[in-house]
Short mmCIF file of C-alpha atoms and ligand atoms in Angstrom, two decimals:
data_model
loop_
_atom_site.label_atom_id
_atom_site.label_comp_id
_atom_site.label_asym_id
_atom_site.label_seq_id
_atom_site.Cartn_x
_atom_site.Cartn_y
_atom_site.Cartn_z
CA UNK A 1 30.29 246.97 263.87
CA UNK A 2 26.54 246.69 264.27
CA UNK A 3 25.12 245.85 267.68
CA UNK A 4 22.02 243.71 267.98
CA UNK A 5 19.85 243.51 271.08
CA UNK A 6 18.38 240.16 272.08
CA UNK A 7 14.96 241.45 271.08
CA UNK A 8 16.21 242.44 267.60
CA UNK A 9 17.85 239.05 267.16
CA UNK A 10 14.67 237.24 268.04
CA UNK A 11 12.54 239.48 265.79
CA UNK A 12 14.77 238.75 262.78
CA UNK A 13 14.97 235.04 263.52
CA UNK A 14 11.19 234.90 263.95
CA UNK A 15 10.41 236.79 260.75
CA UNK A 16 12.63 234.55 258.65
CA UNK A 17 11.64 231.30 260.32
CA UNK A 18 7.97 231.91 259.57
CA UNK A 19 8.47 233.35 256.09
CA UNK A 20 7.32 231.28 253.11
CA UNK A 21 10.30 231.79 250.79
CA UNK A 22 8.40 230.42 247.80
CA UNK A 23 5.72 233.07 248.23
CA UNK A 24 7.65 236.12 249.50
CA UNK A 25 10.76 235.75 247.30
CA UNK A 26 8.93 235.79 243.95
CA UNK A 27 6.55 238.55 245.10
CA UNK A 28 9.37 240.82 246.30
CA UNK A 29 11.48 240.40 243.16
CA UNK A 30 8.51 240.85 240.80
CA UNK A 31 7.48 243.98 242.68
CA UNK A 32 10.98 245.38 242.26
CA UNK A 33 11.00 244.64 238.51
CA UNK A 34 7.54 246.20 238.06
CA UNK A 35 7.94 249.28 240.27
CA UNK A 36 11.51 250.01 239.15
CA UNK A 37 11.55 248.79 235.54
CA UNK A 38 15.21 249.70 234.99
CA UNK A 39 16.12 246.79 237.27
CA UNK A 40 14.92 244.49 234.44
CA UNK A 41 18.10 245.20 232.51
CA UNK A 42 20.05 242.67 234.58
CA UNK A 43 17.62 239.87 233.84
CA UNK A 44 17.75 239.84 230.04
CA UNK A 45 18.25 236.09 230.08
CA UNK A 46 15.08 235.49 232.09
CA UNK A 47 12.70 235.63 229.10
CA UNK A 48 9.42 237.54 228.99
CA UNK A 49 9.32 240.59 231.29
CA UNK A 50 7.02 242.50 228.94
CA UNK A 51 4.44 243.62 231.52
CA UNK A 52 3.43 243.13 235.14
CA UNK A 53 1.50 239.94 234.40
CA UNK A 54 4.43 238.45 232.47
CA UNK A 55 6.82 239.30 235.31
CA UNK A 56 4.54 237.84 237.99
CA UNK A 57 4.13 234.56 236.10
CA UNK A 58 7.73 234.24 234.86
CA UNK A 59 9.20 231.05 236.39
CA UNK A 60 12.78 232.39 236.19
CA UNK A 61 11.79 235.45 238.21
CA UNK A 62 10.06 233.24 240.78
CA UNK A 63 13.06 230.92 241.11
CA UNK A 64 15.45 233.81 241.43
CA UNK A 65 13.26 235.46 244.09
CA UNK A 66 13.50 232.29 246.17
CA UNK A 67 17.26 232.25 245.63
CA UNK A 68 17.63 235.81 246.89
CA UNK A 69 15.78 234.89 250.08
CA UNK A 70 18.06 231.92 250.60
CA UNK A 71 20.89 234.40 250.17
CA UNK A 72 19.38 236.50 252.99
CA UNK A 73 19.20 233.43 255.15
CA UNK A 74 22.98 233.54 255.38
CA UNK A 75 22.83 237.01 256.92
CA UNK A 76 20.19 235.86 259.42
CA UNK A 77 22.48 233.03 260.51
CA UNK A 78 25.55 235.32 260.70
CA UNK A 79 24.09 238.52 262.12
CA UNK A 80 27.38 239.47 263.80
CA UNK A 81 29.38 239.08 260.63
CA UNK A 82 27.19 240.13 257.71
CA UNK A 83 29.94 242.03 255.89
CA UNK A 84 32.29 239.06 255.76
CA UNK A 85 29.42 236.71 254.94
CA UNK A 86 28.59 238.76 251.85
CA UNK A 87 32.10 239.60 250.68
CA UNK A 88 32.00 237.13 247.80
CA UNK A 89 28.40 237.92 246.84
CA UNK A 90 29.29 241.61 246.77
CA UNK A 91 32.21 240.97 244.41
CA UNK A 92 29.92 238.90 242.19
CA UNK A 93 27.28 241.66 241.95
CA UNK A 94 29.92 244.29 241.37
CA UNK A 95 32.49 242.75 239.07
CA UNK A 96 30.55 240.07 237.23
CA UNK A 97 26.92 241.17 237.22
CA UNK A 98 27.65 244.94 237.25
CA UNK A 99 24.54 245.61 239.30
CA UNK A 100 24.28 249.28 240.32
CA UNK A 101 24.34 249.11 244.16
CA UNK A 102 21.47 251.63 244.44
CA UNK A 103 19.27 248.76 243.35
CA UNK A 104 19.97 246.77 246.54
CA UNK A 105 18.02 249.35 248.51
CA UNK A 106 15.12 249.17 246.05
CA UNK A 107 14.85 245.40 246.36
CA UNK A 108 15.19 245.63 250.14
CA UNK A 109 12.27 248.09 250.23
CA UNK A 110 10.16 245.80 248.05
CA UNK A 111 10.94 242.98 250.42
CA UNK A 112 9.83 245.05 253.44
CA UNK A 113 6.57 245.92 251.70
CA UNK A 114 5.92 242.32 250.73
CA UNK A 115 6.59 241.12 254.28
CA UNK A 116 4.41 243.92 255.71
CA UNK A 117 1.55 243.00 253.40
CA UNK A 118 1.83 239.39 254.49
CA UNK A 119 2.07 240.09 258.24
CA UNK A 120 -0.71 242.69 258.28
CA UNK A 121 -1.40 244.10 261.75
CA UNK A 122 1.38 242.07 263.32
CA UNK A 123 3.94 244.12 261.36
CA UNK A 124 4.37 246.57 264.25
CA UNK A 125 6.61 249.66 264.12
CA UNK A 126 9.09 247.77 266.33
CA UNK A 127 9.23 244.89 263.86
CA UNK A 128 9.52 247.32 260.96
CA UNK A 129 12.39 249.17 262.65
CA UNK A 130 14.31 245.95 263.23
CA UNK A 131 13.70 244.64 259.71
CA UNK A 132 14.82 247.97 258.20
CA UNK A 133 17.96 247.90 260.31
CA UNK A 134 18.73 244.34 259.23
CA UNK A 135 18.15 245.12 255.54
CA UNK A 136 20.25 248.28 255.77
CA UNK A 137 23.17 246.18 257.02
CA UNK A 138 22.61 243.69 254.19
CA UNK A 139 22.55 246.49 251.60
CA UNK A 140 25.71 248.01 253.03
CA UNK A 141 27.50 244.63 253.06
CA UNK A 142 26.49 243.90 249.45
CA UNK A 143 27.78 247.34 248.43
CA UNK A 144 31.04 246.94 250.33
CA UNK A 145 33.20 245.48 247.56
CA UNK A 146 32.28 248.19 245.04
CA UNK A 147 34.96 250.68 244.27
NI1 LIG B 1 21.33 239.27 243.29
C1 LIG B 1 22.47 236.49 241.61
C2 LIG B 1 21.43 237.53 246.27
C3 LIG B 1 20.03 241.98 244.96
C4 LIG B 1 20.80 240.86 240.27
N1 LIG B 1 21.85 237.38 243.83
C5 LIG B 1 22.30 236.38 242.99
C6 LIG B 1 22.57 235.19 243.77
C7 LIG B 1 22.26 235.50 245.07
C8 LIG B 1 21.81 236.86 245.10
C9 LIG B 1 22.36 234.58 246.30
C10 LIG B 1 23.12 233.89 243.23
C11 LIG B 1 24.62 233.99 243.30
C12 LIG B 1 25.38 232.84 242.69
O1 LIG B 1 25.07 232.44 241.57
O2 LIG B 1 26.30 232.35 243.38
N2 LIG B 1 20.85 239.70 245.23
C13 LIG B 1 20.99 238.85 246.31
C14 LIG B 1 20.58 239.55 247.52
C15 LIG B 1 20.19 240.80 247.15
C16 LIG B 1 20.35 240.88 245.70
C17 LIG B 1 20.61 238.95 248.92
C18 LIG B 1 19.65 241.96 247.96
C19 LIG B 1 18.80 241.84 248.91
N3 LIG B 1 20.60 241.09 242.73
C20 LIG B 1 20.10 242.06 243.55
C21 LIG B 1 19.61 243.18 242.78
C22 LIG B 1 19.84 242.87 241.44
C23 LIG B 1 20.45 241.54 241.43
C24 LIG B 1 18.98 244.43 243.36
C25 LIG B 1 19.52 243.66 240.21
C26 LIG B 1 18.64 244.60 240.14
N4 LIG B 1 21.60 238.77 241.31
C27 LIG B 1 21.31 239.58 240.23
C28 LIG B 1 21.59 238.86 239.00
C29 LIG B 1 22.05 237.59 239.38
C30 LIG B 1 22.08 237.56 240.84
C31 LIG B 1 21.37 239.40 237.60
C32 LIG B 1 22.45 236.44 238.46
C33 LIG B 1 21.16 235.77 238.04
C34 LIG B 1 21.32 234.60 237.12
O3 LIG B 1 20.90 233.49 237.50
O4 LIG B 1 21.82 234.78 236.01
#
């Protein structure tokens, strides 16, 4: 069971309440697809992923990036129960989508980098530590139903 201090709770709530999902979601997912090209294999139905430019301008990638952030929203609102919150989503990624769970960490790292780039100097080590902790719990919860 993960413990959250009041300061960690407010950092996570603040980050997500000020985040522009339509900007950060697409940027984080495109970065993941560009930096780790093997992650493209799950998005064969998304059309042209031929190069970085194609990925960054692909409307299916953008829409899915926004969707992933809305998925994270559920963890933000249920910080004390992230594992249960993601039980179904974990089963979906495992049994239906067959996504290798190592990839969750890669997307989480791309998300941190995208948020850091956006926040600039206000992305302090304390904020980074809390965001990494939150994303680590998300990654672990999404990987939970794999066997
Ligand atoms: Ni993921 C669908 C959330 C990581 C590949 N994913 C979803 C949906 C949500 C979601 C929400 C929509 C579910 C539904 O239809 O009910 N995914 C998340 C979150 C993370 C994540 C919160 C991690 C932070 N997904 C990944 C990763 C991959 C991935 C790392 C592959 C590399 N996800 C998919 C695919 C789909 C998907 C593929 C189905 C897409 C579609 O529309 O066909």
